[in-house]
Amino acid sequence: QVQLVESGGGLVQAGGSLTLSCAYSGRVFRIREMGWYRQAPGKERELVARITTDGSPAYADSVKGRFTISRDGIKNTINLQMNSLKHEDTAVYYCKLNSLSPYSNIYWGQGTQVTVSS
C-alpha cells in the first residue's frame, strides 16, 4: 500500500513563506511524476506544481516565480517552497503521486491546510 503524508501547512501573513513536504512510502518502483494540487472552498482542485522523475518542473501561472517544487529521491519526498504568499493561495494542499510500476496508479495524500491572512 502506498501512503503519502503531507506536512508544513499552517497560518502565515501575506508576503510570508511556507514549505510543504510530502513523504511517500510503500511499494513504488517507478514514478511518472509527483505534484502538488490545491482546493479552495467552493472551487475545484487545481494543479499548483508538478515534477517528473528527471526533475523537470511545471507550475501553474498563478504561482510561477513564487513557488518552487523539488524532489529528494533518497528521502522519498517532494517539497513545495512557497514565497510571497497571497490571500488567494489559501487552500488545502494535496500531494499526488503518479506511479508507473509495479502498478500504474494515482495516489493522494490527506491534504494540509494553508491559510494566508491578508
GROMACS .gro file of C-alpha atoms in nm:
model
  118
    1GLN     CA    1   0.000   0.000   0.000
    2VAL     CA    2   0.133   0.342  -0.094
    3GLN     CA    3   0.094   0.626   0.152
    4LEU     CA    4   0.158   0.996   0.113
    5VAL     CA    5   0.187   1.219   0.417
    6GLU     CA    6   0.192   1.596   0.382
    7SER     CA    7   0.326   1.838   0.640
    8GLY     CA    8   0.420   2.202   0.674
    9GLY     CA    9   0.088   2.377   0.635
   10GLY     CA   10  -0.028   2.650   0.866
   11LEU     CA   11  -0.121   3.013   0.905
   12VAL     CA   12   0.101   3.284   0.759
   13GLN     CA   13   0.067   3.652   0.680
   14ALA     CA   14   0.054   3.773   0.324
   15GLY     CA   15   0.405   3.809   0.188
   16GLY     CA   16   0.535   3.531   0.407
   17SER     CA   17   0.671   3.188   0.324
   18LEU     CA   18   0.591   2.825   0.396
   19THR     CA   19   0.745   2.497   0.290
   20LEU     CA   20   0.526   2.192   0.237
   21SER     CA   21   0.669   1.842   0.239
   22CYS     CA   22   0.523   1.515   0.115
   23ALA     CA   23   0.676   1.184   0.216
   24TYR     CA   24   0.572   0.869   0.037
   25SER     CA   25   0.615   0.510   0.141
   26GLY     CA   26   0.513   0.170   0.016
   27ARG     CA   27   0.565  -0.039  -0.291
   28VAL     CA   28   0.655   0.206  -0.566
   29PHE     CA   29   0.926   0.111  -0.815
   30ARG     CA   30   0.892   0.375  -1.082
   31ILE     CA   31   0.725   0.714  -1.066
   32ARG     CA   32   0.593   0.907  -1.361
   33GLU     CA   33   0.560   1.232  -1.171
   34MET     CA   34   0.461   1.385  -0.841
   35GLY     CA   35   0.288   1.709  -0.776
   36TRP     CA   36   0.101   1.949  -0.554
   37TYR     CA   37  -0.261   2.043  -0.604
   38ARG     CA   38  -0.484   2.270  -0.404
   39GLN     CA   39  -0.853   2.317  -0.343
   40ALA     CA   40  -1.006   2.631  -0.203
   41PRO     CA   41  -1.359   2.635  -0.059
   42GLY     CA   42  -1.617   2.624  -0.333
   43LYS     CA   43  -1.358   2.568  -0.604
   44GLU     CA   44  -1.228   2.270  -0.795
   45ARG     CA   45  -0.895   2.110  -0.718
   46GLU     CA   46  -0.623   2.263  -0.934
   47LEU     CA   47  -0.263   2.192  -1.020
   48VAL     CA   48  -0.005   2.402  -0.837
   49ALA     CA   49   0.321   2.239  -0.944
   50ARG     CA   50   0.447   1.901  -1.061
   51ILE     CA   51   0.782   1.739  -1.117
   52THR     CA   52   0.886   1.441  -1.326
   53THR     CA   53   1.143   1.179  -1.230
   54ASP     CA   54   1.407   1.359  -1.434
   55GLY     CA   55   1.347   1.669  -1.227
   56SER     CA   56   1.157   1.876  -1.483
   57PRO     CA   57   0.913   2.108  -1.302
   58ALA     CA   58   0.595   2.271  -1.423
   59TYR     CA   59   0.393   2.541  -1.248
   60ALA     CA   60   0.053   2.698  -1.261
   61ASP     CA   61   0.074   3.053  -1.396
   62SER     CA   62  -0.060   3.187  -1.068
   63VAL     CA   63   0.243   3.062  -0.872
   64LYS     CA   64   0.528   3.099  -1.123
   65GLY     CA   65   0.818   3.287  -0.975
   66ARG     CA   66   0.687   3.242  -0.621
   67PHE     CA   67   0.672   2.864  -0.566
   68THR     CA   68   0.944   2.605  -0.619
   69ILE     CA   69   0.892   2.230  -0.630
   70SER     CA   70   1.176   1.989  -0.561
   71ARG     CA   71   1.222   1.618  -0.514
   72ASP     CA   72   1.454   1.420  -0.289
   73GLY     CA   73   1.476   1.069  -0.433
   74ILE     CA   74   1.676   0.941  -0.139
   75LYS     CA   75   1.430   1.058   0.122
   76ASN     CA   76   1.129   0.983  -0.097
   77THR     CA   77   0.991   1.331  -0.051
   78ILE     CA   78   0.883   1.626  -0.257
   79ASN     CA   79   0.878   1.978  -0.125
   80LEU     CA   80   0.699   2.295  -0.222
   81GLN     CA   81   0.870   2.616  -0.120
   82MET     CA   82   0.609   2.891  -0.123
   83ASN     CA   83   0.724   3.254  -0.110
   84SER     CA   84   0.542   3.584  -0.136
   85LEU     CA   85   0.220   3.415  -0.031
   86LYS     CA   86  -0.109   3.583  -0.117
   87HIS     CA   87  -0.452   3.554   0.039
   88GLU     CA   88  -0.570   3.372  -0.272
   89ASP     CA   89  -0.318   3.095  -0.204
   90THR     CA   90  -0.536   2.988   0.088
   91ALA     CA   91  -0.647   2.630   0.026
   92VAL     CA   92  -0.600   2.270   0.125
   93TYR     CA   93  -0.287   2.146  -0.049
   94TYR     CA   94  -0.269   1.786  -0.165
   95CYS     CA   95   0.026   1.577  -0.271
   96LYS     CA   96  -0.020   1.347  -0.570
   97LEU     CA   97   0.194   1.056  -0.688
   98ASN     CA   98   0.150   0.904  -1.035
   99SER     CA   99   0.321   0.566  -1.037
  100LEU     CA  100   0.433   0.352  -1.331
  101SER     CA  101   0.528   0.030  -1.157
  102PRO     CA  102   0.458  -0.209  -1.012
  103TYR     CA  103   0.120  -0.059  -1.090
  104SER     CA  104   0.007   0.237  -1.294
  105ASN     CA  105  -0.190   0.424  -1.034
  106ILE     CA  106  -0.256   0.762  -0.877
  107TYR     CA  107  -0.225   0.823  -0.506
  108TRP     CA  108  -0.327   1.125  -0.299
  109GLY     CA  109  -0.227   1.249   0.042
  110GLN     CA  110  -0.478   1.359   0.301
  111GLY     CA  111  -0.411   1.729   0.248
  112THR     CA  112  -0.266   2.009   0.457
  113GLN     CA  113  -0.431   2.346   0.520
  114VAL     CA  114  -0.254   2.665   0.416
  115THR     CA  115  -0.414   2.987   0.532
  116VAL     CA  116  -0.276   3.325   0.426
  117SER     CA  117  -0.408   3.621   0.618
  118SER     CA  118  -0.437   3.950   0.433
   0.00000   0.00000   0.00000
